[in-house]
Coordinates of C-alpha atoms and ligand atoms in Angstrom, one line a residue:
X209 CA -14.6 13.8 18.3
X210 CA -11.6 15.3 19.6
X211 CA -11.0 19.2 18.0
X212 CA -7.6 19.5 15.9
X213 CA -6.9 23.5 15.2
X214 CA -4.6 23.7 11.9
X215 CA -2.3 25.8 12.9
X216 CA 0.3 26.4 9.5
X217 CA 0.4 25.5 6.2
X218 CA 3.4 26.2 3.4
X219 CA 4.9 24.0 0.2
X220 CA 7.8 23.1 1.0
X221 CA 10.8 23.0 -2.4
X222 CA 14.1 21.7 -2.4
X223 CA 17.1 23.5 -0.7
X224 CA 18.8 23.6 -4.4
X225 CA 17.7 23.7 -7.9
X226 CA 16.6 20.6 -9.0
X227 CA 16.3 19.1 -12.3
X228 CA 13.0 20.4 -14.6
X229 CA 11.2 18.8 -17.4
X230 CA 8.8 16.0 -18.6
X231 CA 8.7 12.5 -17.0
X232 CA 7.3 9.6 -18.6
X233 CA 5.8 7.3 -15.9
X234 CA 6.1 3.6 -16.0
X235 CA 3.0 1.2 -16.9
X236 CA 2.5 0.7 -13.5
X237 CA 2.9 4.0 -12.0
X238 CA -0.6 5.0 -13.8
X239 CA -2.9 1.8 -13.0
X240 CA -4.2 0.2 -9.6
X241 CA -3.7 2.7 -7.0
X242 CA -3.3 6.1 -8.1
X243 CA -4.4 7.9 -5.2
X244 CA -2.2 9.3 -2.2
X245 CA -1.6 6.5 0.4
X246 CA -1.3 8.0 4.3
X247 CA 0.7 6.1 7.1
X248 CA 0.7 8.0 10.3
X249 CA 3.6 7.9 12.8
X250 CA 3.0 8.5 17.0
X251 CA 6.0 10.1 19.2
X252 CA 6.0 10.4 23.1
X253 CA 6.6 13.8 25.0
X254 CA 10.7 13.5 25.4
X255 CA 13.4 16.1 25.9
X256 CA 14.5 16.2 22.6
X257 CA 10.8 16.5 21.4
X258 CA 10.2 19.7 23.6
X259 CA 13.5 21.4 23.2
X260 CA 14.0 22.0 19.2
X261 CA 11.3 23.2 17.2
X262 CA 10.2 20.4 15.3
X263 CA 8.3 21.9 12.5
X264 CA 11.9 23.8 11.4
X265 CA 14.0 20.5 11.6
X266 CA 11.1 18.6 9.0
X267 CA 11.4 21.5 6.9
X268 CA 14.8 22.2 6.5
X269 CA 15.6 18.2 6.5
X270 CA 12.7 18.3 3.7
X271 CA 13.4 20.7 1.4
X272 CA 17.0 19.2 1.4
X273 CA 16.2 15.5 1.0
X274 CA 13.8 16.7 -1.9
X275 CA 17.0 17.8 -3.6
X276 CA 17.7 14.2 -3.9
X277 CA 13.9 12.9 -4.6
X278 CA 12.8 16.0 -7.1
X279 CA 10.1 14.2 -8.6
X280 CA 8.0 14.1 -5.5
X281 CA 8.1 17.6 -5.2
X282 CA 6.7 17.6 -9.2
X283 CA 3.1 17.2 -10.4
X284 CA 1.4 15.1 -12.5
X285 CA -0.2 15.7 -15.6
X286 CA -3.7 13.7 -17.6
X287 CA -1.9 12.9 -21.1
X288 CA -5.2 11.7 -22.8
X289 CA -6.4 8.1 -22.5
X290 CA -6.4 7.7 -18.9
X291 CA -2.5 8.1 -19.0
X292 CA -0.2 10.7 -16.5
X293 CA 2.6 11.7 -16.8
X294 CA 5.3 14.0 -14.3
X295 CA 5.9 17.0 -14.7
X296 CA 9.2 17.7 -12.3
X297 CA 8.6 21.2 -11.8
X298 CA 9.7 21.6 -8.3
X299 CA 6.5 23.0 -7.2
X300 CA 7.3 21.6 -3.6
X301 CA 5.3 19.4 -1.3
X302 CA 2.9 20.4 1.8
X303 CA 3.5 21.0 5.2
X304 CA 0.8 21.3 7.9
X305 CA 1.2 22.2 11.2
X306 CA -1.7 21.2 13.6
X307 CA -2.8 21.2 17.4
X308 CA -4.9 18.7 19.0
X309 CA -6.7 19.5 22.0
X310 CA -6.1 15.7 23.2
X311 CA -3.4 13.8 24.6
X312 CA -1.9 10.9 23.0
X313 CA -3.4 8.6 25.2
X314 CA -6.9 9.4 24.5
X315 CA -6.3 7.3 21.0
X316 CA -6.2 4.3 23.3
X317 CA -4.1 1.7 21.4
X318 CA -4.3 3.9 17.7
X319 CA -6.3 1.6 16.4
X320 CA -7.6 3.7 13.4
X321 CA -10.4 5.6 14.7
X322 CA -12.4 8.7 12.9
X323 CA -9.7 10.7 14.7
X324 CA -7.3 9.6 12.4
X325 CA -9.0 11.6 9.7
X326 CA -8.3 15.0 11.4
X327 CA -4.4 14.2 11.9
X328 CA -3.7 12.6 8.3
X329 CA -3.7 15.1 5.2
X330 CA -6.8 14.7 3.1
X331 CA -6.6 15.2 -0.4
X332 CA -9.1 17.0 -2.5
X333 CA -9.1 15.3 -5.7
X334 CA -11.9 17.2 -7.4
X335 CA -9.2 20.1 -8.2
X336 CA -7.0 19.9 -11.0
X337 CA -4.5 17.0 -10.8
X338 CA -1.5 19.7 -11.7
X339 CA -2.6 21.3 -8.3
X340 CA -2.3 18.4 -6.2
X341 CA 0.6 18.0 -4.3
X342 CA 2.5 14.1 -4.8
X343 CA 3.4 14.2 -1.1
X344 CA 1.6 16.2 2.0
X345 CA 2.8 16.0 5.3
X346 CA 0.9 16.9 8.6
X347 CA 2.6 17.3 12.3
X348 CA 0.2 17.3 15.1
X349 CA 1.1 18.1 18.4
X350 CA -1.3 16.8 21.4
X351 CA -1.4 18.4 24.9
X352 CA 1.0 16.3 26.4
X353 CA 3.5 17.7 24.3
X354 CA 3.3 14.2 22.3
X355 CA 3.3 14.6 18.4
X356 CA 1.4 12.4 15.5
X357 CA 3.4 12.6 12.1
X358 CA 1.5 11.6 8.8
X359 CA 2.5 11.6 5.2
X360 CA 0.1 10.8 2.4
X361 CA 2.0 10.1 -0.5
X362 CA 1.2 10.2 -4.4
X363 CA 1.0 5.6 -5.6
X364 CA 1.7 7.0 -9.2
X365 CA 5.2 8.4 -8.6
X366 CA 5.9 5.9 -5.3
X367 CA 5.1 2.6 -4.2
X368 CA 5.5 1.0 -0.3
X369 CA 9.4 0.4 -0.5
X370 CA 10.1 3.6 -2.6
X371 CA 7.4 5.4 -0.4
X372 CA 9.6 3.9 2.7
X373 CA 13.2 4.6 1.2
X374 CA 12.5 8.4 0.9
X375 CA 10.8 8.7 4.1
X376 CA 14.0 7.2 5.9
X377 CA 16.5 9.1 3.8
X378 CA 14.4 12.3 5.0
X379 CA 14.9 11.1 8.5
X380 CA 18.7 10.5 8.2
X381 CA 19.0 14.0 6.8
X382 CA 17.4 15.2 9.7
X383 CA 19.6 13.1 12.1
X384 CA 22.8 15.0 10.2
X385 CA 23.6 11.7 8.8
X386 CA 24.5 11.5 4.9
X387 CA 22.6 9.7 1.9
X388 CA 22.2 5.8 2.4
X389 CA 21.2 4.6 -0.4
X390 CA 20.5 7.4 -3.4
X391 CA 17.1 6.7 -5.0
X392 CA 17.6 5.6 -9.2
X393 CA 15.3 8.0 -11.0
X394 CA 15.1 6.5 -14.7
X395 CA 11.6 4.7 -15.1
X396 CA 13.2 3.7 -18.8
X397 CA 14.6 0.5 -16.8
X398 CA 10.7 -0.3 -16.3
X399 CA 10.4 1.0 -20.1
X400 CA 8.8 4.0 -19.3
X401 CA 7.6 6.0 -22.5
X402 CA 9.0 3.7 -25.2
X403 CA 6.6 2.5 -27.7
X404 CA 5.1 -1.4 -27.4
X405 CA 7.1 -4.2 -28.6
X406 CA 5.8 -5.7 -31.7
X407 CA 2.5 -5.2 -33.2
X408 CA -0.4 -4.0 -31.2
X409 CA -2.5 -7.0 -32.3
X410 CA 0.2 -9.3 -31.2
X411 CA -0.2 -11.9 -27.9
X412 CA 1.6 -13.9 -25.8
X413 CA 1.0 -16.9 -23.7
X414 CA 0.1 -15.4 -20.5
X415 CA -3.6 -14.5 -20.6
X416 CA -3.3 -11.7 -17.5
X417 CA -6.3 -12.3 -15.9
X418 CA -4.9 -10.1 -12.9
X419 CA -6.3 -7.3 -15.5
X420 CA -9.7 -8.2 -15.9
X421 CA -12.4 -7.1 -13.7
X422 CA -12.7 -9.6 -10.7
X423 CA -16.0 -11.9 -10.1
X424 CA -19.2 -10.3 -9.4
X425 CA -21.7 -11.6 -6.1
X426 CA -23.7 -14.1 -7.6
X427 CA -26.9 -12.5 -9.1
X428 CA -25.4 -9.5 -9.7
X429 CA -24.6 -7.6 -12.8
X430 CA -22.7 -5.0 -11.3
X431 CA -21.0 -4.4 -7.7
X432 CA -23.0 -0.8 -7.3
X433 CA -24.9 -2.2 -4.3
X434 CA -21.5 -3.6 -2.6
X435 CA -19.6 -0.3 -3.5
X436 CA -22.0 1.9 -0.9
X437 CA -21.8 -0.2 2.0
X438 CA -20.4 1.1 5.2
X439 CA -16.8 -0.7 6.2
X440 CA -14.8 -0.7 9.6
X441 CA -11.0 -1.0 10.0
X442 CA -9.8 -3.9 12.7
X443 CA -6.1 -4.5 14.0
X444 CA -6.5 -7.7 14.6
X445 CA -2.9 -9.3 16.3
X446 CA -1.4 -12.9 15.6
X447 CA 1.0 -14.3 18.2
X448 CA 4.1 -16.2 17.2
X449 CA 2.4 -19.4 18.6
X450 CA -0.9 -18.9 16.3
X451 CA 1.6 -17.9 13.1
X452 CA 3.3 -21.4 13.8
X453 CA 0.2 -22.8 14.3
X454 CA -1.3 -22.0 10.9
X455 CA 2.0 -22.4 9.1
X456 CA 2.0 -26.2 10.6
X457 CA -1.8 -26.4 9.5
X458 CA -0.9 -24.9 6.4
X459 CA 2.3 -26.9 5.3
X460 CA 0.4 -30.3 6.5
X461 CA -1.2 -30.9 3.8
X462 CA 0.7 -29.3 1.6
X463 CA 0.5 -29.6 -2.6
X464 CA 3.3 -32.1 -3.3
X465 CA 6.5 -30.3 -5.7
X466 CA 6.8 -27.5 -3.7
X467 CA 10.6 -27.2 -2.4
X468 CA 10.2 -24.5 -0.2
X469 CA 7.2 -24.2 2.4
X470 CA 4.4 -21.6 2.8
X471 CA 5.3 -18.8 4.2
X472 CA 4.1 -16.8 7.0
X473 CA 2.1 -14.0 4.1
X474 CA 0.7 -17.0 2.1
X475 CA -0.1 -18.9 5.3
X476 CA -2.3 -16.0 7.1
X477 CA -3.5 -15.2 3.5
X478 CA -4.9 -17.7 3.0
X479 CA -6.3 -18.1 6.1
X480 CA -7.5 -14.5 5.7
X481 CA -9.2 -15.5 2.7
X482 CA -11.4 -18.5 4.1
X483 CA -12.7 -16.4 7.0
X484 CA -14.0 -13.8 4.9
X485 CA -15.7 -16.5 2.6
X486 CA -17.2 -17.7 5.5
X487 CA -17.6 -14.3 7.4
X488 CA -19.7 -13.0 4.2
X489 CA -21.9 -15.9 3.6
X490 CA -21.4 -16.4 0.1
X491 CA -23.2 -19.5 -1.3
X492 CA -20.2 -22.8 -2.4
X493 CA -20.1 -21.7 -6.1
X494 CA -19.1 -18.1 -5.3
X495 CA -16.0 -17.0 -7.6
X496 CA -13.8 -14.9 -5.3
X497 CA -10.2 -13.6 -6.3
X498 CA -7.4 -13.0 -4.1
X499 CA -5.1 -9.8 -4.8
X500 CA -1.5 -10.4 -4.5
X501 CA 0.7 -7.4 -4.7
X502 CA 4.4 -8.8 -5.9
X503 CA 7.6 -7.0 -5.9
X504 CA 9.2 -7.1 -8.7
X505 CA 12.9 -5.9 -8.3
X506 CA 14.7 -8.8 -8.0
X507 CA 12.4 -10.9 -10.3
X508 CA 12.4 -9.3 -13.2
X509 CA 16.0 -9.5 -15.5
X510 CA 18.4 -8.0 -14.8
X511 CA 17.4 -7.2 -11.4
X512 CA 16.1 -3.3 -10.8
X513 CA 18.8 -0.8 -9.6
X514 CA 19.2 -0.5 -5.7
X515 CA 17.2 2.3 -5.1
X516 CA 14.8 2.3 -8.0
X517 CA 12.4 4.9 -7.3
X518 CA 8.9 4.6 -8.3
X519 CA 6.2 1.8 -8.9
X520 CA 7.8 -1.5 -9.1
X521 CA 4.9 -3.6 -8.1
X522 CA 2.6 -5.7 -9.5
X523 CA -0.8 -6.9 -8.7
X524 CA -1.6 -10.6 -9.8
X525 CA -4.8 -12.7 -8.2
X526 CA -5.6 -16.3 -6.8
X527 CA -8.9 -17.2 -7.9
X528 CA -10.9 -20.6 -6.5
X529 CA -15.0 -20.5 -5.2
X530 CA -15.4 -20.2 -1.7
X531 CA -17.0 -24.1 -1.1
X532 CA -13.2 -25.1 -2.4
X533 CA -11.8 -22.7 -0.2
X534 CA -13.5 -23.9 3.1
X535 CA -14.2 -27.4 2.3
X536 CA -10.5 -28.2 1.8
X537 CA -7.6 -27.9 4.4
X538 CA -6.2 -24.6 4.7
X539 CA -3.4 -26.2 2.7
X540 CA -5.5 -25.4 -1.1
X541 CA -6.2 -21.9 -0.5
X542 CA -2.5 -21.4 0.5
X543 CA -1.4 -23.0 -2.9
X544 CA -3.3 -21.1 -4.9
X545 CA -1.9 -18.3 -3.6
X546 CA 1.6 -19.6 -4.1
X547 CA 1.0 -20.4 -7.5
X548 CA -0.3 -16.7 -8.5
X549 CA 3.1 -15.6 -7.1
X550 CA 5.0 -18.4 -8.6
X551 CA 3.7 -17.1 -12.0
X552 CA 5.2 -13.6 -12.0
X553 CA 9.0 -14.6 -13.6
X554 CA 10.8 -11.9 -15.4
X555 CA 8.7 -13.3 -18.8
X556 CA 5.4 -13.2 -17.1
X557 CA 6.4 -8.9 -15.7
X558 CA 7.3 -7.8 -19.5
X559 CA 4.6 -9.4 -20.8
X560 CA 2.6 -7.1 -18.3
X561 CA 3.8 -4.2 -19.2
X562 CA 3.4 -4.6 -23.1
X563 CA -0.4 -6.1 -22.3
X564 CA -0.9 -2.3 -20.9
X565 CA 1.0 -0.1 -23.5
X566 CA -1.5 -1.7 -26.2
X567 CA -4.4 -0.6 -23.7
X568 CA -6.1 2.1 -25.1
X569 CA -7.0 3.6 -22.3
X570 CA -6.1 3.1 -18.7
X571 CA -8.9 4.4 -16.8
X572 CA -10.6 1.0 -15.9
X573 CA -7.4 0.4 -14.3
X574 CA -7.1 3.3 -12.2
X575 CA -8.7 3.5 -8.7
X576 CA -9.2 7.2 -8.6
X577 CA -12.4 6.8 -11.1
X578 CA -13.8 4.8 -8.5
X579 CA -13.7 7.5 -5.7
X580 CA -17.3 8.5 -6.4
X581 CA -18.0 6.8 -9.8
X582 CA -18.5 2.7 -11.0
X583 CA -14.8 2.6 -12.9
X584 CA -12.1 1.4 -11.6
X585 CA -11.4 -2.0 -9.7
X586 CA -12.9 -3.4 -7.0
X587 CA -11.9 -5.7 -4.7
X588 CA -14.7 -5.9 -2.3
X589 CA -17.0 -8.6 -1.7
X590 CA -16.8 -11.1 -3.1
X591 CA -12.9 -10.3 -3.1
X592 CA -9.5 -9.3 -1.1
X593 CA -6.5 -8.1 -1.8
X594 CA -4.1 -8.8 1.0
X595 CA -0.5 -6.7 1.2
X596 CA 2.5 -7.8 2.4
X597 CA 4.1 -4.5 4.6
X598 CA 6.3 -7.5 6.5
X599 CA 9.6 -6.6 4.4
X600 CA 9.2 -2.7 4.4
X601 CA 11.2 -0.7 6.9
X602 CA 8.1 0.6 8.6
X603 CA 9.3 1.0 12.2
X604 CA 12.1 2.8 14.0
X605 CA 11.4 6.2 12.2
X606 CA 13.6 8.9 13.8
X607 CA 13.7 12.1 13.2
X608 CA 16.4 12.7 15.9
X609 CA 13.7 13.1 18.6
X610 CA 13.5 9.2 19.1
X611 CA 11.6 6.4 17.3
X612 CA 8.1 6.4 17.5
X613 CA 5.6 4.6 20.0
X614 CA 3.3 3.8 17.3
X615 CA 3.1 3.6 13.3
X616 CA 0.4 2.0 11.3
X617 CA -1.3 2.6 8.0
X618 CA -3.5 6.1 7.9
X619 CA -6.7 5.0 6.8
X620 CA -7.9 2.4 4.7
X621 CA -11.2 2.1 4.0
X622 CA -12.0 -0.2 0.9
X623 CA -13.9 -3.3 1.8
X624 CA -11.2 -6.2 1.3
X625 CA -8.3 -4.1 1.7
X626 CA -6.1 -5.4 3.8
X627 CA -2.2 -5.7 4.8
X628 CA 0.0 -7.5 6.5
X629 CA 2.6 -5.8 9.4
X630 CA 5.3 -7.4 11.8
X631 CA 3.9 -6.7 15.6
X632 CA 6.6 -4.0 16.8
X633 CA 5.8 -5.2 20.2
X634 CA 6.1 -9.1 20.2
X635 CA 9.2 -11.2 18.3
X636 CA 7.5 -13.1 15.3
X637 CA 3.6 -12.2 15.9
X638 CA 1.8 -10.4 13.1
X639 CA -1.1 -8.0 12.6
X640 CA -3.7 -8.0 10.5
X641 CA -5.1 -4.5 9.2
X642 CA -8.4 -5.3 7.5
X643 CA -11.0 -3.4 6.2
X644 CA -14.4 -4.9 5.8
X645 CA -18.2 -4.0 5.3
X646 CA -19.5 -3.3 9.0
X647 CA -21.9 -6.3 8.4
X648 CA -18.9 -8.7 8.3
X649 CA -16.4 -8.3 10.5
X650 CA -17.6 -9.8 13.8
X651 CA -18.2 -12.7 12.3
X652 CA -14.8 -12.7 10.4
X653 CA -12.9 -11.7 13.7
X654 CA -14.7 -15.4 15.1
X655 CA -13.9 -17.3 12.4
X656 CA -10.2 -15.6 12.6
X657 CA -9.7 -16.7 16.1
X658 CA -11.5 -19.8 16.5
X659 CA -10.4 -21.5 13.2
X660 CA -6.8 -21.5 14.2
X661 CA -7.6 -24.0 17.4
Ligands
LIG28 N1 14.6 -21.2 1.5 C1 13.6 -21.3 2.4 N2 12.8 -20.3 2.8 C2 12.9 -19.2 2.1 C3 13.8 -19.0 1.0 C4 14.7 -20.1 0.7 N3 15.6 -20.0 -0.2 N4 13.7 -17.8 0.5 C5 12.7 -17.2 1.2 N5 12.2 -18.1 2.1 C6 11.1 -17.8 3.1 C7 11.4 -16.9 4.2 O1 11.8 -17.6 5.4 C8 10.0 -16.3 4.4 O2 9.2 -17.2 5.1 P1 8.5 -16.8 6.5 O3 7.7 -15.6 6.3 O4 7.6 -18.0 6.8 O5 9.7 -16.7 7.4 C9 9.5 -16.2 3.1 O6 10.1 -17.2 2.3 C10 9.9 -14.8 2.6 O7 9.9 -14.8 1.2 P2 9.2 -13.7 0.3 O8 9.8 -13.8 -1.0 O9 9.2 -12.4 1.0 O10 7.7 -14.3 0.2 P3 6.4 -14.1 1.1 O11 5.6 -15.3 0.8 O12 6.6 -13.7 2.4 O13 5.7 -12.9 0.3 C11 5.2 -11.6 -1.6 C12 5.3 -13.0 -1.0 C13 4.8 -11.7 -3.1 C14 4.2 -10.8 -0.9 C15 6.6 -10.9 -1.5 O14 7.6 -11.7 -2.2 C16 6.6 -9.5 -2.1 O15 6.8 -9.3 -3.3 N6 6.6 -8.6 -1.1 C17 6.6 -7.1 -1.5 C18 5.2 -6.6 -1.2 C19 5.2 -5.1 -1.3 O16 5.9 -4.5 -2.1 N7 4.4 -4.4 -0.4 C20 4.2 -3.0 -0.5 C21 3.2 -2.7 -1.5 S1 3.1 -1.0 -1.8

């Protein structure tokens, strides 16, 4: 493996004074992901590139853009009961300056490699969480005067769109250009630190199954055994023509009573979710549930502020046995799918966040207890979860040195995690960034292909 020498290293705060005190984060700031999430940017040698100093334009364009976003240059802080909150303290976010003794093109294509791990920020999370910075970024430059940018950022304080808003609004600032859009700080809108409605022993109608652990293998008690093994990352690309293709396939047979049709995410999705069915052998009466992640800013009421900054995402899950799945045209798996996103109206959302504010606790929710430990969800074999990046303003990051040649997600390296992307390179194909137990994945990549024909 190629040698990367860390050059630098500094916090970086905001330009101005900024704002200080206690945060209460939303209900869904603290569960699912809680860990830092790393994408990773590639830039070719240019002029512009080679003639400012790069380092000085991210930190001065940093420090000011954090003047806007404060609480990502906060920490967080355990409450008790598997609850954080934020503590906007302005202890600044980290900078790391690297060399690589590579050029770019030895990454080939950047298909996530091992490589990746010495140009994205890792985060230690066996310090105290009031140590760890929400957002670290690392700037690499390679011998051919080529640079790799990566930011690992903080999924309690941000999710993908807030995660992509700042990132952008750091750009412009860099690019002398003012504020697009300025990010809405007040979680309250999400109810953020109020008490539960009603009584704690009080339910509603929707049962919230997206909260309970997922299914097991069948004839096993636990998922310990799935947990340890070894998993590979795969880009794997769809053209336009195979999108239309499984779109047609999909829309064919199609559950009567829906107006719309299936959509390119539900279409692959559920194509997605056959092939590893079939891919990983399960037997027909195999349970398997489908995570959905679901935005909800414009389905919740009243709508969420333009610019709402922090977690405003939910997880919900499709759940059918993999005989259904591949017995029936690819039609059945895609209407499952659409009916788990069909159920998240603006009822369905509040009743989600008071099911969690009578939690107890929230650890079994949170995937940092399942770094090295048993707690936390799962969705491995027999599951996926399958993210939509298609609507987030992932490409065309400029800094004022160009956009880059290449951006993808950092690492990812859950079994069944998967996502979504446009293909920057060809009008209306897609890729598929999947992560999957080594044991699986040539046999999902043929099912992948072939099944479209
Ligand atoms: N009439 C006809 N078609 C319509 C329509 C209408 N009124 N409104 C939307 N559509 C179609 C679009 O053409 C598009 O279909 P296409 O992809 O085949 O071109 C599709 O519906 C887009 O709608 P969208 O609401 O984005 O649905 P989706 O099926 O693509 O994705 C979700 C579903 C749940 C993933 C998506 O709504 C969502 O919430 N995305 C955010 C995910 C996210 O936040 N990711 C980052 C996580 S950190």
């Amino acid at each position: 493996m190629a040698t990367v020498n860390l050059k630098n290293s500094q916090m970086v705060k905001p330009a101005e004074t900024t704002w200080t005190g206690t945060v209460a984060l939303s209900e869904w700031d603290q569960i699912g992901t809680i860990t830092h999430v790393p994408t990773i940017y590639f830039y070719k040698k240019s002029l512009k590139l080679d003639s400012g100093s790069v380092l000085d334009t991210l930190k001065d364009s940093l420090s000011r853009a954090l003047v806007h976003f404060y609480p990502l240059a906060g920490r967080l802080r355990w409450i008790g009961n598997g609850r954080l909150e934020l503590d906007c303290n302005a202890k600044g976010v980290r900078l790391i300056e690297a060399e690589s003794q590579t050029k770019l093109e030895s990454l080939g294509d950047f298909t996530p490699s091992p490589e990746y791990e010495l140009l994205v920020p890792s985060v230690d999370y066996t310090i105290p969480i009031e140590e760890i910075p929400l957002l670290l970024v690392q700037v690499t430059r390679f011998q051919c005067g080529g640079i790799s940018l990566s930011f690992t950022i903080s999924h309690a304080i941000v999710d993908g769109q807030s995660a992509l808003h700042f990132i952008s609004e750091w750009a412009r600032i860099a690019r002398g250009e003012p504020l697009s859009v300025a990010p809405f700080l007040d979680r309250r809108v999400l109810r953020a630190g109020e008490p539960v409605v009603g009584s704690l022993e009080e339910s509603d109608d929707h049962n919230h199954e997206e909260f309970n652990h997922p299914p097991l293998l069948l004839g096993q008690s636990n998922n310990l055994e799935e947990r340890k093994k070894k998993t590979i990352v795969a880009m794997l690309k769809l053209s336009k023509f195979q999108v239309e293709k499984l779109k047609n396939m999909a829309n064919e047979s199609k559950n009567a009573g829906y107006t719309r049709p299936f959509s390119r995410y539900e279409t692959v999705t559920g194509h997605v979710w056959r092939c590893a069915c079939k891919a990983r052998g399960h037997m027909p009466q195999q349970p398997t549930a489908l995570g959905v992640c679901v935005d909800s800013r414009s389905r919740i009421k009243p709508a969420l502020p333009l610019g709402y900054f922090g977690n405003a995402t939910l997880d919900v899950i499709a759940i059918s046995c993999t005989g259904e799945l591949v017995s029936k045209p690819l039609g059945y798996a895609v209407s499952k799918i659409r009916e788990a996103i069909m159920a998240v109206t603006s009822e369905f959302i509040k009743s989600g966040i008071e099911f969690l504010k009578k939690q107890p606790s929230l650890t079994k929710f949170q995937d940092i207890h399942a770094l090295g430990g048993t707690e936390g969800p799962f969705y491995g074999n027999p599951n996926l979860g399958v993210v939509s990046w298609l609507t987030l303003p992932i490409y065309g990051l400029d800094f004022g040195w160009g956009k880059e040649v290449y951006m993808g997600p950092g690492t990812h390296d859950f079994d069944g995690d998967s996502l979504i992307l446009q293909n920057p390179n060809e009008d209306g194909g897609l890729i598929l960034a999947l992560c999957l137990q080594v044991g699986h994945m040539e046999a999902f990549k043929k099912y992948f292909y072939e099944d479209i024909m």
